[in-house]
Short mmCIF file of C-alpha atoms (C1' of nucleotides) in Angstrom, two decimals:
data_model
loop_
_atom_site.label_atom_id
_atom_site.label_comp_id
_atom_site.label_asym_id
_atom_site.label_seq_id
_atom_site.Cartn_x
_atom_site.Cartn_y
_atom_site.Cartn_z
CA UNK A 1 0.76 -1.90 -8.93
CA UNK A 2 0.46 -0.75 -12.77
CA UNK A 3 3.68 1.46 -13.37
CA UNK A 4 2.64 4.78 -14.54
CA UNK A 5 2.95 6.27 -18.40
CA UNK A 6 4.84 8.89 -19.40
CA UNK A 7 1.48 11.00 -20.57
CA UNK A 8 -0.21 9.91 -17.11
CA UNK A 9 2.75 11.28 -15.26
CA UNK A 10 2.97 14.43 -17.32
CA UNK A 11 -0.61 15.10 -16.63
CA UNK A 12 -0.61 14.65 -13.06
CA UNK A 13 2.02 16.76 -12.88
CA UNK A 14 0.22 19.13 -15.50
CA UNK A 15 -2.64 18.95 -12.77
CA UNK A 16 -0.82 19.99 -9.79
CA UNK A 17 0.51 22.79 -11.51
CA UNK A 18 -2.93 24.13 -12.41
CA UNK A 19 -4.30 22.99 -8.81
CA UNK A 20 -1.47 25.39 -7.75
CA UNK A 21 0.51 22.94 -5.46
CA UNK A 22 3.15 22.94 -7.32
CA UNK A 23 4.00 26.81 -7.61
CA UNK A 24 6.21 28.71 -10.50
CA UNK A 25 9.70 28.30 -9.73
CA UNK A 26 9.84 25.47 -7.71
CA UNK A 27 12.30 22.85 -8.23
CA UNK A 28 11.55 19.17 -9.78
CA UNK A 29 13.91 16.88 -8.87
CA UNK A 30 14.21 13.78 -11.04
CA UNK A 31 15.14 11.60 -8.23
CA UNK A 32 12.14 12.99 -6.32
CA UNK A 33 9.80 12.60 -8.66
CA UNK A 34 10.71 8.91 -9.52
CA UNK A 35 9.91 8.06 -5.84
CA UNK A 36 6.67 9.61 -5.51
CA UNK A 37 5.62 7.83 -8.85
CA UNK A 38 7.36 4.76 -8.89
CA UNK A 39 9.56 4.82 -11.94
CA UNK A 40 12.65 5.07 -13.14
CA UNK A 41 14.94 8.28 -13.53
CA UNK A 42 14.68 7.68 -17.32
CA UNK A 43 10.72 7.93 -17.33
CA UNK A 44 10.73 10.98 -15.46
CA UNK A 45 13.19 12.66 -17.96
CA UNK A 46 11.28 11.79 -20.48
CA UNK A 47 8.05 13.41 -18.43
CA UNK A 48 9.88 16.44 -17.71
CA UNK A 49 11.42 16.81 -21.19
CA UNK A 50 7.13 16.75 -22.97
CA UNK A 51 6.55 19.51 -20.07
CA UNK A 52 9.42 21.87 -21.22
CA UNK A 53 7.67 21.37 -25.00
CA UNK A 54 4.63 22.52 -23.08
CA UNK A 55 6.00 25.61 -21.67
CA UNK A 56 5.41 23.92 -18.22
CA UNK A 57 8.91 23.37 -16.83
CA UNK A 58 12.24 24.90 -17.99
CA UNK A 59 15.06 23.28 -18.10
CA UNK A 60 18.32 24.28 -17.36
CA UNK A 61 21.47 22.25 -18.02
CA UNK A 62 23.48 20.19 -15.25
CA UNK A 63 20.76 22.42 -12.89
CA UNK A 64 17.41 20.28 -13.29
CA UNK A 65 13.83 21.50 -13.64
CA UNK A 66 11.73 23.81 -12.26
CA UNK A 67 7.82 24.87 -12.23
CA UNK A 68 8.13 27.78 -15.65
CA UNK A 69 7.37 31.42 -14.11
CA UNK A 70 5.66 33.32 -16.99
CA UNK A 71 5.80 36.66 -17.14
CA UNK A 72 3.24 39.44 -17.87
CA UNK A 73 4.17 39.69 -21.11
CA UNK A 74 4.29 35.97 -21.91
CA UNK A 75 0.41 35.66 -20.77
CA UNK A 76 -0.50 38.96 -23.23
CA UNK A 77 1.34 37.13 -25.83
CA UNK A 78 -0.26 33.50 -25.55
CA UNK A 79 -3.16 35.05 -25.15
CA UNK A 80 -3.33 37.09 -28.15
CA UNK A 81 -1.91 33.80 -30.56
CA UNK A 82 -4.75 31.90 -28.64
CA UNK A 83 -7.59 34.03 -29.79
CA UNK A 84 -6.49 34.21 -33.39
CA UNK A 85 -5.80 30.13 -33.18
CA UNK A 86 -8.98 29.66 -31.48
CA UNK A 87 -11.12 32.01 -34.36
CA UNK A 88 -9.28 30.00 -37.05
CA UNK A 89 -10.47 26.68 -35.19
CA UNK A 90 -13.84 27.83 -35.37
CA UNK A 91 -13.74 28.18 -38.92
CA UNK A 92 -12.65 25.03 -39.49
CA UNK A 93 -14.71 23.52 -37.39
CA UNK A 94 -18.41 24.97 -39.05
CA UNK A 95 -17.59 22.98 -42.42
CA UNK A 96 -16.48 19.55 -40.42
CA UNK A 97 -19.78 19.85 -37.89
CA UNK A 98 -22.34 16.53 -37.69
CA UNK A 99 -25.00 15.30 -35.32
CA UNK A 100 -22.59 12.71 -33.58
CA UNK A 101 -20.27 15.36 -33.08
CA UNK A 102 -22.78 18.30 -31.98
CA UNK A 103 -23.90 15.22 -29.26
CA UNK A 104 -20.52 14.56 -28.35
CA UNK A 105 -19.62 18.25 -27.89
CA UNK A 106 -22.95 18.99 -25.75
CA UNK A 107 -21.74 15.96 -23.57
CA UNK A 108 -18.53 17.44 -22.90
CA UNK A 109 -20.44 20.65 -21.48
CA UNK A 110 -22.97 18.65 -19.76
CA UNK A 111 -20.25 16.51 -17.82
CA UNK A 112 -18.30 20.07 -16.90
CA UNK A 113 -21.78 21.62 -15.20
CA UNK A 114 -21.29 18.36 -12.98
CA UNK A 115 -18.00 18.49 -11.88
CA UNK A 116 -19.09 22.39 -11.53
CA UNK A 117 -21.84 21.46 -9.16
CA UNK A 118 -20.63 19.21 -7.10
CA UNK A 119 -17.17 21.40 -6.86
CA UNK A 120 -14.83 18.36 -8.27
CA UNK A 121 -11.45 21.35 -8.77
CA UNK A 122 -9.71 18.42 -10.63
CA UNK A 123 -12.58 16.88 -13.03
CA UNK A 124 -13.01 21.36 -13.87
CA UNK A 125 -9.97 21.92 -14.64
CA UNK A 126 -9.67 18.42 -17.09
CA UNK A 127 -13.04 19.46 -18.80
CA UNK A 128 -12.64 23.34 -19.44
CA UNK A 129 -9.44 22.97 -20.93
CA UNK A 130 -10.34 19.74 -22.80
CA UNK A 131 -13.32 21.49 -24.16
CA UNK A 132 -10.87 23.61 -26.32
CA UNK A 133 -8.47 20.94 -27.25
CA UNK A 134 -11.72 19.22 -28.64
CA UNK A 135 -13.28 22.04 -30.74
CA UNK A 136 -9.50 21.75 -32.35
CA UNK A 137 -9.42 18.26 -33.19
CA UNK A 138 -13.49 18.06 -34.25
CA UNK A 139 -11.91 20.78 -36.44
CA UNK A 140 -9.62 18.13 -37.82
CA UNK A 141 -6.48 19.76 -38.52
CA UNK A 142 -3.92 18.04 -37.07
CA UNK A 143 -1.64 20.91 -36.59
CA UNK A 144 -4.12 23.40 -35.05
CA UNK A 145 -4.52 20.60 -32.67
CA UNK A 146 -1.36 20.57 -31.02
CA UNK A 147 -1.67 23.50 -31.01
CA UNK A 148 -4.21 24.41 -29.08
CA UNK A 149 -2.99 21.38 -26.60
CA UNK A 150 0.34 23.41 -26.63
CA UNK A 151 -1.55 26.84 -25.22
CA UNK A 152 -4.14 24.99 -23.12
CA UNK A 153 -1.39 23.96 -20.73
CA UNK A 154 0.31 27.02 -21.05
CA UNK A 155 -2.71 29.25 -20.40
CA UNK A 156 -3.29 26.71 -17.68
CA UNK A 157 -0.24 27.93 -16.05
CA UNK A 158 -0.32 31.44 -16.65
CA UNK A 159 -4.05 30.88 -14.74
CA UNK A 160 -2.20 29.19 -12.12
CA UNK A 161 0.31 31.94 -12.14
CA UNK A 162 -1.55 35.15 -11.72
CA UNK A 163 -5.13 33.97 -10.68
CA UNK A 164 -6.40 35.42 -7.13
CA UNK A 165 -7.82 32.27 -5.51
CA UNK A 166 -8.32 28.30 -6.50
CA UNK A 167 -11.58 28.98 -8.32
CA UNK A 168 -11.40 28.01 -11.78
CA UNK A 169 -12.28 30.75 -14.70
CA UNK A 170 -13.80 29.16 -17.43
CA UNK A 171 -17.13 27.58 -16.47
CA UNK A 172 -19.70 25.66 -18.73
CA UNK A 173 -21.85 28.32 -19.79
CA UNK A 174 -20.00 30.20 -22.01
CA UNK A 175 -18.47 27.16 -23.50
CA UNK A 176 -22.30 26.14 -24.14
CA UNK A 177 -22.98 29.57 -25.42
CA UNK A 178 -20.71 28.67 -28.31
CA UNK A 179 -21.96 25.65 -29.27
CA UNK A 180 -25.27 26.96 -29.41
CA UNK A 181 -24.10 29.41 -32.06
CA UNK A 182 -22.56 26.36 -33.46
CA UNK A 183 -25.67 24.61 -33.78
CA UNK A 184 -27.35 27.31 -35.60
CA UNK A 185 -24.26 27.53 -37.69
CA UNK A 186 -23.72 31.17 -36.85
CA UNK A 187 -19.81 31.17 -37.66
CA UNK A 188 -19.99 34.84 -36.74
CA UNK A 189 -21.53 34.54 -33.60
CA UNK A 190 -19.69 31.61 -32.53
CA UNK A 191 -16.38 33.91 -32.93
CA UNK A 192 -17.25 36.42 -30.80
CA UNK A 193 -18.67 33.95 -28.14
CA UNK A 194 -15.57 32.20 -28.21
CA UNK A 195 -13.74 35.92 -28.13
CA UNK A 196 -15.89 36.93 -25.40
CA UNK A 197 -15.17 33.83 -23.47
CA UNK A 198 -11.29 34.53 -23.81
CA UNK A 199 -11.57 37.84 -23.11
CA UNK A 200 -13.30 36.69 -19.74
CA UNK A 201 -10.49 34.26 -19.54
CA UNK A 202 -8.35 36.80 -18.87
CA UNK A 203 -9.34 39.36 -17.13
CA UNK A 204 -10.00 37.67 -14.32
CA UNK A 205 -6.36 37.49 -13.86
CA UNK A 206 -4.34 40.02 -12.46
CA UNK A 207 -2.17 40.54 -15.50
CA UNK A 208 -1.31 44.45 -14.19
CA UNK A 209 1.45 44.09 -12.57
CA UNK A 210 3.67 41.12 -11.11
CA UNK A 211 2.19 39.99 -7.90
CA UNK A 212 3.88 36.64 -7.46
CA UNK A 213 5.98 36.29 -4.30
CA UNK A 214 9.69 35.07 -5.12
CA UNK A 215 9.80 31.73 -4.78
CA UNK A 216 13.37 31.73 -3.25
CA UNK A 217 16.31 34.02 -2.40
CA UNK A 218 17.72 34.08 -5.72
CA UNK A 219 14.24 34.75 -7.55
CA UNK A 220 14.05 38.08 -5.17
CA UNK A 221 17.93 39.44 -6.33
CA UNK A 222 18.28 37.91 -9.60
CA UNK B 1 36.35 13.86 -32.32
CA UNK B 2 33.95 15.62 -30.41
CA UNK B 3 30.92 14.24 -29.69
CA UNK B 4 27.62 16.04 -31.39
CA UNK B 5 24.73 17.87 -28.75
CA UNK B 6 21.31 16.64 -29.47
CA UNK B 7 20.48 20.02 -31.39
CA UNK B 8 23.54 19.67 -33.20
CA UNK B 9 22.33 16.06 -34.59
CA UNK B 10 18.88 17.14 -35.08
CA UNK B 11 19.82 20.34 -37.21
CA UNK B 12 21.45 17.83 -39.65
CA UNK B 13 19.06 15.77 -39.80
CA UNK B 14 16.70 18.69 -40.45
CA UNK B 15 19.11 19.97 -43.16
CA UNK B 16 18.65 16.31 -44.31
CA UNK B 17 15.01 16.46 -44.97
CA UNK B 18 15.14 19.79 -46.39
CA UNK B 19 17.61 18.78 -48.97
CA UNK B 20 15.30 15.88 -49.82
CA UNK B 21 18.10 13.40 -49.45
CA UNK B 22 15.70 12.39 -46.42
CA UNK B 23 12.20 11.78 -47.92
CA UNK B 24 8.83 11.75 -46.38
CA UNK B 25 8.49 8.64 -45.10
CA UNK B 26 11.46 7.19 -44.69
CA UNK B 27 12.44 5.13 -41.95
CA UNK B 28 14.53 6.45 -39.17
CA UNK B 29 16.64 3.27 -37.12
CA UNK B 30 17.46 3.94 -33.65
CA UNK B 31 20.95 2.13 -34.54
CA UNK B 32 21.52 3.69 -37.69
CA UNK B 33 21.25 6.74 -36.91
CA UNK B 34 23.54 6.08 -33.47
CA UNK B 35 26.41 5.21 -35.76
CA UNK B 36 26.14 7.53 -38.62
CA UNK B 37 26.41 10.26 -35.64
CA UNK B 38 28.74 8.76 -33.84
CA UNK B 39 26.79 8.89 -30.59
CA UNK B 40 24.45 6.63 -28.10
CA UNK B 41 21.27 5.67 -28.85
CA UNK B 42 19.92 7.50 -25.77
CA UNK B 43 21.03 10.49 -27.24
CA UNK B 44 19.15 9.40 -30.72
CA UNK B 45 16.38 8.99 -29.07
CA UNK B 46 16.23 12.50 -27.54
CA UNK B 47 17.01 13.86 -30.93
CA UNK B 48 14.02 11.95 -32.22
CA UNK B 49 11.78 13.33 -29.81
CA UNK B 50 12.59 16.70 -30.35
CA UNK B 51 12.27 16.38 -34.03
CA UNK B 52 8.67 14.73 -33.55
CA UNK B 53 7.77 17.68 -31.49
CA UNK B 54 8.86 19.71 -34.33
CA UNK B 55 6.83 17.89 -36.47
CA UNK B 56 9.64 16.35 -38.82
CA UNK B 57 9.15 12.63 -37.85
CA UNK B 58 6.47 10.77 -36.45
CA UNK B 59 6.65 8.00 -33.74
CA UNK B 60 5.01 4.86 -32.89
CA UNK B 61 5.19 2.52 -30.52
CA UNK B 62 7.72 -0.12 -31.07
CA UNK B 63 7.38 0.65 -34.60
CA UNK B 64 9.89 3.15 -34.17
CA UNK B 65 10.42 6.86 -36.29
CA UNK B 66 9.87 7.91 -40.19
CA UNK B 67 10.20 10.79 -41.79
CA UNK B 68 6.39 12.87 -41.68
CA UNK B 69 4.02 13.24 -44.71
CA UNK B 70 2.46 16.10 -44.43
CA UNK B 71 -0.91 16.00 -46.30
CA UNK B 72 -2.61 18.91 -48.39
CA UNK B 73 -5.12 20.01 -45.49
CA UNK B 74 -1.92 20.22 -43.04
CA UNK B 75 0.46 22.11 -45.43
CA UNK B 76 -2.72 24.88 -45.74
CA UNK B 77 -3.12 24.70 -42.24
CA UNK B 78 -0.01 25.64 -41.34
CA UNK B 79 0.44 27.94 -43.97
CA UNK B 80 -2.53 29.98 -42.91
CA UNK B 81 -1.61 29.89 -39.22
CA UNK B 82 1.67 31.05 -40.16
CA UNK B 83 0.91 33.81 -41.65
CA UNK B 84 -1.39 34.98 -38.82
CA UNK B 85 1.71 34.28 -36.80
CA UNK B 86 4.19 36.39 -38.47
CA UNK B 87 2.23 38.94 -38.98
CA UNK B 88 1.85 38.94 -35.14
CA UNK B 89 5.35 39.28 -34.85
CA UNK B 90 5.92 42.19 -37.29
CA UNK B 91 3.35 44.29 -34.86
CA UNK B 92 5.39 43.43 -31.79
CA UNK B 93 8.96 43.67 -33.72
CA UNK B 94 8.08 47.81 -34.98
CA UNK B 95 8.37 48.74 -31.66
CA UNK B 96 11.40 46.55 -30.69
CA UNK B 97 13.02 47.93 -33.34
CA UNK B 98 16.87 49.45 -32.95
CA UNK B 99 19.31 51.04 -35.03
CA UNK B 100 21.53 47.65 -33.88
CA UNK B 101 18.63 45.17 -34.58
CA UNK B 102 18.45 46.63 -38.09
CA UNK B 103 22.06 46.40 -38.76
CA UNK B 104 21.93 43.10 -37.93
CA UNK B 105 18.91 42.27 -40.25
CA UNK B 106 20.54 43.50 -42.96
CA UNK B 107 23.74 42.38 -42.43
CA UNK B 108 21.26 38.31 -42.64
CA UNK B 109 19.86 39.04 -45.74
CA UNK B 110 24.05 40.08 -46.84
CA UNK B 111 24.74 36.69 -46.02
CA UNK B 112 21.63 35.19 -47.50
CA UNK B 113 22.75 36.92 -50.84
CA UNK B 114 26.05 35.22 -50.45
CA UNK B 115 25.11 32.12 -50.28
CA UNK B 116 22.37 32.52 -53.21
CA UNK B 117 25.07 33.56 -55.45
CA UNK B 118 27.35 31.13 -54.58
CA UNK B 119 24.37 28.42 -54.77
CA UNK B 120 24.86 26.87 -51.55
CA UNK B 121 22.37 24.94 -50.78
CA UNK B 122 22.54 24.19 -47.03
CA UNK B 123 23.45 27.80 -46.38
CA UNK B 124 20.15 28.86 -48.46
CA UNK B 125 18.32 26.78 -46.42
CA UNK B 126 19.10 27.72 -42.64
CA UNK B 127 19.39 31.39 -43.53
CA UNK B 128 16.26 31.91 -45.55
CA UNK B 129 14.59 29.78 -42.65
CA UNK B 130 16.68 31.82 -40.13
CA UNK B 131 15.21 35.28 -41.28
CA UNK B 132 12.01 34.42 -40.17
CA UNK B 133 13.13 33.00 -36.90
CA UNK B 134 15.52 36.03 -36.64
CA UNK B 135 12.54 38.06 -36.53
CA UNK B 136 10.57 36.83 -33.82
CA UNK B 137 13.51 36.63 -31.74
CA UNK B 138 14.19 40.47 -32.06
CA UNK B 139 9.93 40.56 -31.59
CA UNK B 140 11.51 39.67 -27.60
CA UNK B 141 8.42 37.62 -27.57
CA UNK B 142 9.85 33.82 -26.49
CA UNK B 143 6.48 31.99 -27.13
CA UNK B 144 6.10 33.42 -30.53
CA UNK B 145 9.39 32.72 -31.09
CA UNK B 146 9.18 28.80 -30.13
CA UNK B 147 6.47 28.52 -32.16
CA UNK B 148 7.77 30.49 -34.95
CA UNK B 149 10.62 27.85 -34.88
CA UNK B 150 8.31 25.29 -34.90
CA UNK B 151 5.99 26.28 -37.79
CA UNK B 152 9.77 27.53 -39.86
CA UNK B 153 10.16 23.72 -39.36
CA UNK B 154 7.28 22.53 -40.35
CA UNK B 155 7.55 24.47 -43.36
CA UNK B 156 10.71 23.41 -44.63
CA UNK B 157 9.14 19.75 -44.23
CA UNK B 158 6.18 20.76 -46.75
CA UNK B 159 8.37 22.36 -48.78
CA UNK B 160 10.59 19.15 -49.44
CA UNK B 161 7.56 17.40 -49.70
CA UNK B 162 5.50 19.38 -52.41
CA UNK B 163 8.13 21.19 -54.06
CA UNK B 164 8.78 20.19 -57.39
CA UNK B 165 13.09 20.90 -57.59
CA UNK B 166 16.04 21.24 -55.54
CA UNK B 167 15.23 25.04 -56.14
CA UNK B 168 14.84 26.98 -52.70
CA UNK B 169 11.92 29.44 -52.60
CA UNK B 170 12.66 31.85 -50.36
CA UNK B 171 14.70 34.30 -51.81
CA UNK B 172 16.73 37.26 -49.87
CA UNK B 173 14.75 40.10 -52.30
CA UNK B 174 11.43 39.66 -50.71
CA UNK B 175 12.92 39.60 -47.18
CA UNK B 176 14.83 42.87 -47.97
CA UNK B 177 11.70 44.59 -49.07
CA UNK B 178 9.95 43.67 -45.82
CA UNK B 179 13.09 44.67 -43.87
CA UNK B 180 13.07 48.46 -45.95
CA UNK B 181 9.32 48.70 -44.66
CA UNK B 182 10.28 48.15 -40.98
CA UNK B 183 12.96 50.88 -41.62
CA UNK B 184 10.69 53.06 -42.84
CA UNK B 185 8.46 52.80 -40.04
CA UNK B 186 5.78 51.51 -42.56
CA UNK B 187 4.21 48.31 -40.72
CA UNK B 188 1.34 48.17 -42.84
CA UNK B 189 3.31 47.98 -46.13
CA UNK B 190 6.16 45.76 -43.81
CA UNK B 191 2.44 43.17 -43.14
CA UNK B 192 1.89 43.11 -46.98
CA UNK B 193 5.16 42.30 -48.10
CA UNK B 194 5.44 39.64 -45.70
CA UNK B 195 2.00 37.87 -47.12
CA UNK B 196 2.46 38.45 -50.43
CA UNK B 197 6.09 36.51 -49.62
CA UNK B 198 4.49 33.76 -47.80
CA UNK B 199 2.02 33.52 -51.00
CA UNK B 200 4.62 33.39 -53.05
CA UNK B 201 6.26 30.81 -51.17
CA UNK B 202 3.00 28.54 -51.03
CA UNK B 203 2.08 29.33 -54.65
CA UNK B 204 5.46 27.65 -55.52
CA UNK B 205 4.46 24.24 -54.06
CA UNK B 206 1.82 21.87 -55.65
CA UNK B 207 -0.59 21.53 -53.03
CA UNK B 208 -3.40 20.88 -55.40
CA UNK B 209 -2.99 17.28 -55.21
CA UNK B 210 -0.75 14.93 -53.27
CA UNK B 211 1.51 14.22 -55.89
CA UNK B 212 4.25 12.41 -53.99
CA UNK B 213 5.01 8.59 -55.13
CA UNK B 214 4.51 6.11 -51.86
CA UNK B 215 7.13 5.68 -50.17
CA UNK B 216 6.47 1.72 -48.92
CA UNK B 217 4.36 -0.89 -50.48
CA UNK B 218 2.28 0.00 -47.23
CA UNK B 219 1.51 3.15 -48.57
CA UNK B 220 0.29 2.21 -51.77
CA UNK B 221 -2.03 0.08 -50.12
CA UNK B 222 -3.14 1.90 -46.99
"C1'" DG C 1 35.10 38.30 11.79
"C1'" DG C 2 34.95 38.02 7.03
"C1'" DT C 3 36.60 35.89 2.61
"C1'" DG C 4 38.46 32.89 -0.67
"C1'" DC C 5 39.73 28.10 -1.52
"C1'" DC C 6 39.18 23.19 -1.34
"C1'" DA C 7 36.68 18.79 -0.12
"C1'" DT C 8 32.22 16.83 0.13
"C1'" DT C 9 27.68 15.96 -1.30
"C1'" DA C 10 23.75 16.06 -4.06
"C1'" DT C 11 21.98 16.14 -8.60
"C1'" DT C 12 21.98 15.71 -13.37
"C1'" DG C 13 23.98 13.50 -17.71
"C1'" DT C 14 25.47 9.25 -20.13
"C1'" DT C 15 26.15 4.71 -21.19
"C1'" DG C 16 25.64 -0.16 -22.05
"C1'" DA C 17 23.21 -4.21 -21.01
"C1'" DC C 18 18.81 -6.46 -20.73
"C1'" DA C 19 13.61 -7.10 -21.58
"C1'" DA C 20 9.59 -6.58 -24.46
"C1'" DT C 21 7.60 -6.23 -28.76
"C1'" DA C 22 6.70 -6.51 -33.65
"C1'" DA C 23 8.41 -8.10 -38.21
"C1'" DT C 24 10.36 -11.81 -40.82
"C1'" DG C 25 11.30 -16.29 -42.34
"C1'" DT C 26 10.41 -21.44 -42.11
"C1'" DA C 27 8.45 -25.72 -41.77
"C1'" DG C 28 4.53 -28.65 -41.56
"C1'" DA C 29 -0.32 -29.79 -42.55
"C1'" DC C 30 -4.01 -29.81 -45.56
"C1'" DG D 1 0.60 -25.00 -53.73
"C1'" DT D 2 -1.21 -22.27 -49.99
"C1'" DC D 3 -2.14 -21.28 -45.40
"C1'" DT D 4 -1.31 -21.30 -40.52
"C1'" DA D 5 1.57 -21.83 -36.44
"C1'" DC D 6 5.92 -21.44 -34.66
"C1'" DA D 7 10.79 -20.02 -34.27
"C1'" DT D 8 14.04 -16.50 -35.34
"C1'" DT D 9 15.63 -11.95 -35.86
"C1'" DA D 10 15.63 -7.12 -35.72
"C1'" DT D 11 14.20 -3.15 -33.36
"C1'" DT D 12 12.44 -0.45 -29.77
"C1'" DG D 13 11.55 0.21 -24.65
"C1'" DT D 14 13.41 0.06 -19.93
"C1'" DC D 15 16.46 0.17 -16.37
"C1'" DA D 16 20.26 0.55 -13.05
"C1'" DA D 17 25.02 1.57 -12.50
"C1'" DC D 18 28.62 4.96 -13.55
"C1'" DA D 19 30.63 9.66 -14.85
"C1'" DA D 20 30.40 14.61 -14.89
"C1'" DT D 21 28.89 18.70 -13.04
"C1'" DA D 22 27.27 22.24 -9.92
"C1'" DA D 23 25.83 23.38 -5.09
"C1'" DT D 24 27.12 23.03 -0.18
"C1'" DG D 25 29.85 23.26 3.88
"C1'" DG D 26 34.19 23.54 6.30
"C1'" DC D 27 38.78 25.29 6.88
"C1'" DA D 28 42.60 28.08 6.69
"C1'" DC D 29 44.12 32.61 5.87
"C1'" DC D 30 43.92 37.52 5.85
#
DNA sequence: GGTGCCATTATTGTTGACAATAATGTAGAC
DNA sequence: GTCTACATTATTGTCAACAATAATGGCACC
């Protein structure tokens, strides 16, 4: 058996978290985790380490790792630098367009209706977050690239976080919506898709009030 | 002798490349840098990741780290989301704001005057970096704050690399005048002063053209 | 019976040695 | 003399054992 990459841990792990098995606040034990993938203590460090950069895990010295719990305020906040980082993409993005790309980009959508139809929770939530990690680097600006990686993954969690049910929130059509607008080169249009999309994003979470159950004792006094 | 944390290391290091006695890319041994610090090379390599993640070196496999060269394209880039950022945070900071917090703001900029007048270079450098990182921390918004960290970082990075002296750029006036705004309750005018001081600290670069010599034989070529 | 203290255990942090890989230098053939 | 193939060296990548730390449970004491 092939021993497992740092990135293909992180994003299996990245995966769970979205899937909501593995819950805010629960613990990630390195010994744990190098059983269940079959590698070394060091590898998994190194995993959980890129998933603290993410927002995904915090770390707390000589205590370990555990599943991040955002807060209310933490999703308005991502959400709001997300919107301005995703316009600014856009922008980019209309001066670097070509037909290979446009294809590439209609693929992307295409292969998201699929997993869509035939209900494939993993391959939906790869896709609609890739989508906007690949707007970013057909933008090519390497910065606003990681970016927009960097609040993918932590919008994934805050979806993960404060979402009512497993369904995923960010289906093909809207991300084809923009495109379209693309296409046409309507910068303008394209924003407010994209805005609109957010917008959608994010109201279909709960973001009122704090509904998550404490995870443990401590979470419910401290 | 005590043994130096990981941030510890990785603060001189980015004091190193600030100063320009580190240049864009420069190589960055595993060993070397173990010895120089005085610590294991596990513990270099954990500083290395965190600085890559900052955007200060870039990695690759078994090729090991150098120093980053920032082009042009990602100085404006980061530039422009920048100032989208901190103007971000001045909107959440005016109504953070305490008569404490403001002491302590001003009592920054006191210390940033200090070290201007007695020309000291390293002290210039984290405090005039440190206002701005000050400032989203008082924001009590931690994801703006990370990345506000992150793009202070990058920042310094471009500066080394497309400013033409030893000269800092970010003089304590300009940060007074946005801090008198914020006292005054005048966010609009406290928004302006900050972009007309991120101009001026852009402006003072040469990003017209990538002016830096190559730093390999490679480069020249490549 | 509750509470504070100490021993035990589980978990993370650190280190040095070893393996894998890429760069460098060298010798031989043409 | 130049080029290619090979051996050598330098450097990074990986791992497993060891040390340090914090959580757990038991015991005496109040």
């Amino acid at each position: 058996m092939e021993t497992l990459t740092v990135e293909q841990i992180a994003e299996r792990i990245w995966l769970s978290i979205a899937e909501r098995r593995l819950r805010p606040g629960m613990r990630l034990k390195e010994t744990e985790l190098a059983e269940v993938f079959a590698v070394s203590r060091a590898r998994v460090r190194q995993v959980l380490a890129m998933l603290e950069r993410d927002g995904l895990v915090v770390i707390e010295s000589h205590k370990g790792a555990v599943v991040a719990k955002p807060g209310v305020e933490d999703a308005k906040d991502i959400f709001h630098v997300r919107s301005a980082v995703e316009q600014r993409v856009l922008e980019r993005l209309i001066g670097q367009l070509d037909a290979a790309k446009m294809v590439e980009m209609f693929e992307h959508v295409a292969r998201e209706r699929i997993a869509n139809n035939s209900n494939n929770q993993r391959e939906i939530i790869k896709l609609s977050g890739g989508f906007h990690v690949m707007l970013a680097e057909m933008a090519e600006a390497e910065f606003l690239c990681s970016l927009m990686r960097d609040l993918v993954s932590r919008t994934s969690l805050i979806s993960a976080a404060f979402r009512d049910s497993n369904q995923h929130n960010c289906g093909p059509d809207e991300h084809e919506l923009i495109l379209l607008h693309l296409k046409n080169g309507d910068l303008q249009a394209a924003k407010k898709a994209m805005a609109d999309h957010l917008e959608h994003v994010e109201s279909a979470l709960r973001l009122a009030q704090d509904r998550e159950p404490p995870r443990s004792l401590r979470d419910a006094l401290v």
